[in-house]
RNA sequence: GACCACUUAGCUCAGCGGUAGAGCGCUUCAUUCACAUUGAAGAUGCCGGGGGUUCAAAUCCCUCAGUGGUCACCA
């Protein structure tokens, strides 16, 4: 054996050996109890970052542990088409390279470009997944936008439509004029902004607004019914008002949504471009009209300002109102939150638009249910389902402090807008012919039917992930054996986006939970606790690290010393330290090899048969037993960092520092070495899920008798 | 505003009811003998402040303070 472990000489060879041996498939333990994980599919928008590496490592540890314990284990890999994210990325590249927009290319040609990009990104990701040693079953790989997943999406959509859970409606949506699409509430990122707040005279009232450019159509002035300042004004009262474009007749409305503390307690409403206003208008049956078009330009209602972009028009309107003597005052230091699209950064302009939505409050009959406490045929809502399975502990969320956040999110959940006006994604399975509409899995027969041009929110398809990857809607063997999946492991940042949506879709469509447990990991941050980002230049590329220090060192560093759910500070020094540990392991192996040779011991059962005779031997065996029991307990409790620490400590400070030093001076050397030889095998097994490459390599060299029967990856786990 | 987490050695963090721990850093010494990617010894802590429960609290409860995060609202 070489003096130091060289990961560059082993990793690729070993991964190939595992793959060729088909050890990643459930067939290695055909009769075991099923254990399944679906990989949270990375977006095909680029390459994997260190957070993905953490996710892969945690899941790989769970998978390898269960595989060695004899479970019929499957880990399903895949990638996510990430609709809007991928499309906007390609649009950006297209614009930079050719100064063209997607409309210049047309749907078909543009989609071809996106697909090429996605393919390339996919290949990079797959390569990265292999590099971190993930023992995923490549034969079962899936893509959220491939044929099979498309069938699942269409089937789900149609079923939900038939149950009245999907509807098409005029509603106020978050419109991104930049990307020309709606986005869901969860895709909004609020940015704090200081902006002037203008106070205008509006008849006898003073109203305030940060957005004068939307105020053209305001013919309703709203106040709280209990506001004493306005007690003389009655609901429905008409008042003549001098406004931007001359005299108008305003109507008084009383509504409890008004905050009496804010401004003057009176406000005018713009239902087409504000959610609160929209809701007030709906409650009072008020008409509403569009002021701003979908590109952000003013419509003819704005009179002389018609056709101008809202950005340009604001100062002009303020000037005009000032001239008319309607400007009362300006509060320059008004702080509010500006809605932006978190994928692309465009400022959100609320608009009323026809969209497809999922009704989360509508009661429906559960066709078939295996969920405890929900019988087949009982009446539920999607919200109720989502809450029930967590409340009744049919899904355990870890760490448990996220449960409260989860409930809170459900309580605030509004109908989920699932249609997007982008091109990359699953097309809505709805066809139109004149006034007629057809909703179905396949296109209707006959000419002249035109498919809805919208695509679906990417989370609609990833919500089906635990079972669409197993073959649903077909009733496959995989689905029968592996669903519900055992654990879903992912970052806490997508608890709402994804985890909640999976629970919604799966409980409804299958009458099952998608997984028994949810394990949430933290965000990987840099040594200064900063979020890693390209613009900050503090990104640690997992591949660089793994090339420099070895994948095993990277893996242990990611797991070591950080409790689940907490953010993880990552530094190269930490990885370096773990490389030392990997090398220590290697040198214990070397020590055994050299001692065996010197003492004429063959590396096999017979040569190393032992009778633990001395005190030291008894002691180390006892300690090993203790360590094994601790590690088992820790892994079962998902305390991987504790397991890793125990292993590190036991291997280095007990076996190497104490016992090996003793072996050197032992009077009963052969027996002492034999004991070491046997304990080291246990260590290699215990460490294998954490550091799969170096342990497999040492095992192959030092334990040829065992290795001949089976490689370490499927060796039996120490009890 | 609501909710959640965090506050432990110089730094990064474990531990979460029974005499304060790890890694890195620091001091001293040893050794080229599996490994200098080494070993041994050592220094450094009112375990954020205050109160309570308990035979016993870093660990459980209450409260205050600071830090970070999530969600909601914002005319």
mmCIF file of N, CA and C (backbone and C1' of nucleotides) in Angstrom, chain A residues 3 208-209 259 262 267 276 334 337 404 529 561 566 569 580 583-584 587 590 652, chain B residues 3-5 12-15 23 34-35 37-40 70-75:
data_model
loop_
_atom_site.group_PDB
_atom_site.id
_atom_site.type_symbol
_atom_site.label_atom_id
_atom_site.label_comp_id
_atom_site.label_asym_id
_atom_site.label_seq_id
_atom_site.Cartn_x
_atom_site.Cartn_y
_atom_site.Cartn_z
ATOM 1 N N UNK A 3 2.060 5.139 0.716
ATOM 2 C CA UNK A 3 2.214 5.805 2.010
ATOM 3 C C UNK A 3 1.015 6.699 2.355
ATOM 4 N N UNK A 208 -54.183 58.610 0.428
ATOM 5 C CA UNK A 208 -52.740 58.542 0.188
ATOM 6 C C UNK A 208 -52.436 57.358 -0.722
ATOM 7 N N UNK A 209 -51.390 57.496 -1.494
ATOM 8 C CA UNK A 209 -50.985 56.401 -2.379
ATOM 9 C C UNK A 209 -49.504 56.493 -2.695
ATOM 10 N N UNK A 259 -57.540 49.914 7.397
ATOM 11 C CA UNK A 259 -56.798 50.161 8.626
ATOM 12 C C UNK A 259 -56.986 51.634 8.989
ATOM 13 N N UNK A 262 -53.898 53.928 9.315
ATOM 14 C CA UNK A 262 -53.050 54.274 8.190
ATOM 15 C C UNK A 262 -53.520 55.555 7.512
ATOM 16 N N UNK A 267 -59.385 55.499 1.731
ATOM 17 C CA UNK A 267 -58.591 55.199 0.537
ATOM 18 C C UNK A 267 -59.494 54.947 -0.672
ATOM 19 N N UNK A 276 -55.986 43.566 -2.267
ATOM 20 C CA UNK A 276 -56.941 44.000 -1.239
ATOM 21 C C UNK A 276 -58.122 44.708 -1.893
ATOM 22 N N UNK A 334 -41.551 56.914 3.318
ATOM 23 C CA UNK A 334 -42.474 55.798 3.461
ATOM 24 C C UNK A 334 -41.764 54.497 3.053
ATOM 25 N N UNK A 337 -43.059 47.175 1.208
ATOM 26 C CA UNK A 337 -42.464 46.014 0.554
ATOM 27 C C UNK A 337 -42.897 45.942 -0.900
ATOM 28 N N UNK A 404 -44.952 23.746 13.062
ATOM 29 C CA UNK A 404 -45.764 24.930 13.298
ATOM 30 C C UNK A 404 -45.775 25.848 12.073
ATOM 31 N N UNK A 529 -20.712 32.519 7.675
ATOM 32 C CA UNK A 529 -22.159 32.365 7.782
ATOM 33 C C UNK A 529 -22.917 33.087 6.671
ATOM 34 N N UNK A 561 -20.466 17.365 12.722
ATOM 35 C CA UNK A 561 -20.544 18.497 13.640
ATOM 36 C C UNK A 561 -21.604 19.537 13.331
ATOM 37 N N UNK A 566 -30.032 22.795 11.069
ATOM 38 C CA UNK A 566 -29.270 24.024 11.275
ATOM 39 C C UNK A 566 -28.450 24.332 10.033
ATOM 40 N N UNK A 569 -21.910 25.950 8.377
ATOM 41 C CA UNK A 569 -20.805 26.732 7.862
ATOM 42 C C UNK A 569 -19.753 25.803 7.269
ATOM 43 N N UNK A 580 -7.346 14.436 6.429
ATOM 44 C CA UNK A 580 -6.391 13.835 7.364
ATOM 45 C C UNK A 580 -6.975 12.575 7.990
ATOM 46 N N UNK A 583 -6.927 9.762 5.610
ATOM 47 C CA UNK A 583 -5.567 9.248 5.510
ATOM 48 C C UNK A 583 -5.186 8.415 6.733
ATOM 49 N N UNK A 584 -5.706 8.828 7.877
ATOM 50 C CA UNK A 584 -5.460 8.074 9.113
ATOM 51 C C UNK A 584 -6.000 6.655 8.950
ATOM 52 N N UNK A 587 -3.838 4.603 6.881
ATOM 53 C CA UNK A 587 -2.602 4.181 7.532
ATOM 54 C C UNK A 587 -2.803 3.131 8.604
ATOM 55 N N UNK A 590 -2.551 0.220 6.532
ATOM 56 C CA UNK A 590 -1.149 -0.048 6.217
ATOM 57 C C UNK A 590 -0.426 -0.707 7.385
ATOM 58 N N UNK A 652 -9.898 7.283 15.605
ATOM 59 C CA UNK A 652 -8.631 7.985 15.776
ATOM 60 C C UNK A 652 -8.084 7.840 17.191
ATOM 61 P P C B 3 -46.488 34.576 18.616
ATOM 62 O "O5'" C B 3 -45.768 33.517 17.665
ATOM 63 C "C5'" C B 3 -46.481 32.389 17.173
ATOM 64 C "C4'" C B 3 -45.689 31.732 16.081
ATOM 65 C "C3'" C B 3 -44.319 31.218 16.476
ATOM 66 O "O3'" C B 3 -44.386 29.979 17.155
ATOM 67 C "C1'" C B 3 -44.114 32.391 14.458
ATOM 68 P P C B 4 -43.275 29.617 18.253
ATOM 69 O "O5'" C B 4 -42.022 29.273 17.334
ATOM 70 C "C5'" C B 4 -42.072 28.153 16.457
ATOM 71 C "C4'" C B 4 -40.822 28.129 15.618
ATOM 72 C "C3'" C B 4 -39.516 28.152 16.385
ATOM 73 O "O3'" C B 4 -39.199 26.896 16.943
ATOM 74 C "C1'" C B 4 -39.366 29.658 14.590
ATOM 75 P P A B 5 -38.347 26.832 18.280
ATOM 76 O "O5'" A B 5 -36.873 27.182 17.744
ATOM 77 C "C5'" A B 5 -36.154 26.227 16.994
ATOM 78 C "C4'" A B 5 -35.005 26.904 16.294
ATOM 79 C "C3'" A B 5 -33.867 27.343 17.186
ATOM 80 O "O3'" A B 5 -33.023 26.251 17.492
ATOM 81 C "C1'" A B 5 -34.384 29.078 15.695
ATOM 82 P P U B 12 -17.215 32.328 14.983
ATOM 83 O "O5'" U B 12 -17.211 30.817 14.489
ATOM 84 C "C5'" U B 12 -17.096 30.537 13.097
ATOM 85 C "C4'" U B 12 -17.193 29.059 12.878
ATOM 86 C "C3'" U B 12 -18.429 28.397 13.491
ATOM 87 O "O3'" U B 12 -19.564 28.576 12.671
ATOM 88 C "C1'" U B 12 -16.519 27.096 13.972
ATOM 89 P P C B 13 -21.010 28.569 13.327
ATOM 90 O "O5'" C B 13 -20.917 27.392 14.391
ATOM 91 C "C5'" C B 13 -21.930 26.446 14.500
ATOM 92 C "C4'" C B 13 -21.316 25.109 14.847
ATOM 93 C "C3'" C B 13 -22.110 24.291 15.850
ATOM 94 O "O3'" C B 13 -23.173 23.632 15.174
ATOM 95 C "C1'" C B 13 -19.798 24.175 16.378
ATOM 96 P P A B 14 -24.414 23.142 15.969
ATOM 97 O "O5'" A B 14 -23.862 21.707 16.372
ATOM 98 C "C5'" A B 14 -23.914 21.311 17.697
ATOM 99 C "C4'" A B 14 -23.232 19.988 17.827
ATOM 100 C "C3'" A B 14 -23.796 19.154 18.961
ATOM 101 O "O3'" A B 14 -24.872 18.365 18.507
ATOM 102 C "C1'" A B 14 -21.466 19.349 19.216
ATOM 103 P P G B 15 -26.222 18.353 19.286
ATOM 104 O "O5'" G B 15 -25.774 17.897 20.750
ATOM 105 C "C5'" G B 15 -25.303 16.565 20.966
ATOM 106 C "C4'" G B 15 -24.720 16.465 22.347
ATOM 107 C "C3'" G B 15 -25.712 16.711 23.482
ATOM 108 O "O3'" G B 15 -26.234 15.451 23.875
ATOM 109 C "C1'" G B 15 -23.744 18.003 23.825
ATOM 110 P P G B 23 -10.031 17.081 18.889
ATOM 111 O "O5'" G B 23 -10.390 17.894 17.574
ATOM 112 C "C5'" G B 23 -10.670 17.220 16.346
ATOM 113 C "C4'" G B 23 -11.008 18.243 15.287
ATOM 114 C "C3'" G B 23 -9.969 19.342 15.125
ATOM 115 O "O3'" G B 23 -8.930 18.929 14.262
ATOM 116 C "C1'" G B 23 -12.112 20.312 15.300
ATOM 117 P P A B 34 5.695 1.804 12.417
ATOM 118 O "O5'" A B 34 5.162 2.481 11.091
ATOM 119 C "C5'" A B 34 4.779 1.694 9.992
ATOM 120 C "C4'" A B 34 3.623 2.334 9.267
ATOM 121 C "C3'" A B 34 3.582 3.850 9.343
ATOM 122 O "O3'" A B 34 4.375 4.409 8.313
ATOM 123 C "C1'" A B 34 1.458 2.980 9.920
ATOM 124 P P C B 35 5.178 5.750 8.534
ATOM 125 O "O5'" C B 35 4.042 6.854 8.547
ATOM 126 C "C5'" C B 35 3.342 7.169 7.341
ATOM 127 C "C4'" C B 35 2.155 8.049 7.671
ATOM 128 C "C3'" C B 35 2.479 9.318 8.432
ATOM 129 O "O3'" C B 35 2.876 10.342 7.540
ATOM 130 C "C1'" C B 35 0.610 8.254 9.402
ATOM 131 P P U B 37 2.395 17.058 6.894
ATOM 132 O "O5'" U B 37 1.117 16.464 7.668
ATOM 133 C "C5'" U B 37 0.030 17.288 8.196
ATOM 134 C "C4'" U B 37 -1.079 16.314 8.491
ATOM 135 C "C3'" U B 37 -0.482 15.034 9.076
ATOM 136 O "O3'" U B 37 -0.622 14.885 10.496
ATOM 137 C "C1'" U B 37 -1.783 14.575 7.092
ATOM 138 P P U B 38 -1.540 15.029 11.506
ATOM 139 O "O5'" U B 38 -1.075 13.833 12.471
ATOM 140 C "C5'" U B 38 -0.772 12.542 11.942
ATOM 141 C "C4'" U B 38 0.177 11.834 12.861
ATOM 142 C "C3'" U B 38 -0.043 12.060 14.341
ATOM 143 O "O3'" U B 38 -1.137 11.297 14.824
ATOM 144 C "C1'" U B 38 2.259 12.199 13.894
ATOM 145 P P G B 39 -2.023 11.843 15.979
ATOM 146 O "O5'" G B 39 -1.106 11.550 17.243
ATOM 147 C "C5'" G B 39 -0.833 10.204 17.608
ATOM 148 C "C4'" G B 39 0.214 10.175 18.685
ATOM 149 C "C3'" G B 39 -0.112 10.972 19.931
ATOM 150 O "O3'" G B 39 -0.994 10.266 20.778
ATOM 151 C "C1'" G B 39 2.095 11.421 19.289
ATOM 152 P P A B 40 -1.921 11.001 21.789
ATOM 153 O "O5'" A B 40 -0.883 11.487 22.890
ATOM 154 C "C5'" A B 40 -0.265 10.543 23.759
ATOM 155 C "C4'" A B 40 0.671 11.265 24.679
ATOM 156 C "C3'" A B 40 0.035 12.384 25.501
ATOM 157 O "O3'" A B 40 -0.624 11.885 26.640
ATOM 158 C "C1'" A B 40 2.047 13.160 24.554
ATOM 159 P P U B 70 -35.829 34.177 5.079
ATOM 160 O "O5'" U B 70 -37.186 33.515 5.581
ATOM 161 C "C5'" U B 70 -37.435 32.134 5.340
ATOM 162 C "C4'" U B 70 -38.729 31.741 6.009
ATOM 163 C "C3'" U B 70 -39.938 32.555 5.589
ATOM 164 O "O3'" U B 70 -40.486 32.089 4.372
ATOM 165 C "C1'" U B 70 -39.898 32.404 7.939
ATOM 166 P P C B 71 -41.165 33.123 3.407
ATOM 167 O "O5'" C B 71 -42.545 33.423 4.162
ATOM 168 C "C5'" C B 71 -43.533 32.414 4.272
ATOM 169 C "C4'" C B 71 -44.592 32.857 5.241
ATOM 170 C "C3'" C B 71 -45.332 34.139 4.883
ATOM 171 O "O3'" C B 71 -46.312 33.923 3.894
ATOM 172 C "C1'" C B 71 -44.756 34.206 7.159
ATOM 173 P P A B 72 -46.699 35.107 2.912
ATOM 174 O "O5'" A B 72 -47.523 36.068 3.887
ATOM 175 C "C5'" A B 72 -48.803 35.656 4.370
ATOM 176 C "C4'" A B 72 -49.305 36.638 5.370
ATOM 177 C "C3'" A B 72 -49.437 38.063 4.875
ATOM 178 O "O3'" A B 72 -50.621 38.232 4.123
ATOM 179 C "C1'" A B 72 -48.400 38.082 6.973
ATOM 180 P P C B 73 -50.604 39.249 2.894
ATOM 181 O "O5'" C B 73 -50.651 40.644 3.646
ATOM 182 C "C5'" C B 73 -51.830 41.028 4.345
ATOM 183 C "C4'" C B 73 -51.576 42.315 5.074
ATOM 184 C "C3'" C B 73 -51.078 43.458 4.203
ATOM 185 O "O3'" C B 73 -52.133 44.089 3.503
ATOM 186 C "C1'" C B 73 -49.742 43.326 6.136
ATOM 187 P P C B 74 -51.886 44.444 1.987
ATOM 188 O "O5'" C B 74 -51.141 45.832 2.112
ATOM 189 C "C5'" C B 74 -51.821 46.975 2.652
ATOM 190 C "C4'" C B 74 -50.805 47.917 3.205
ATOM 191 C "C3'" C B 74 -49.787 48.455 2.216
ATOM 192 O "O3'" C B 74 -50.304 49.458 1.364
ATOM 193 C "C1'" C B 74 -48.681 47.811 4.175
ATOM 194 P P A B 75 -49.952 49.370 -0.127
ATOM 195 O "O5'" A B 75 -50.750 50.519 -0.782
ATOM 196 C "C5'" A B 75 -50.515 51.757 -0.961
ATOM 197 C "C4'" A B 75 -51.883 52.425 -1.012
ATOM 198 C "C3'" A B 75 -51.849 53.681 -0.184
ATOM 199 O "O3'" A B 75 -51.386 54.763 -0.978
ATOM 200 C "C1'" A B 75 -53.771 52.399 0.356
#
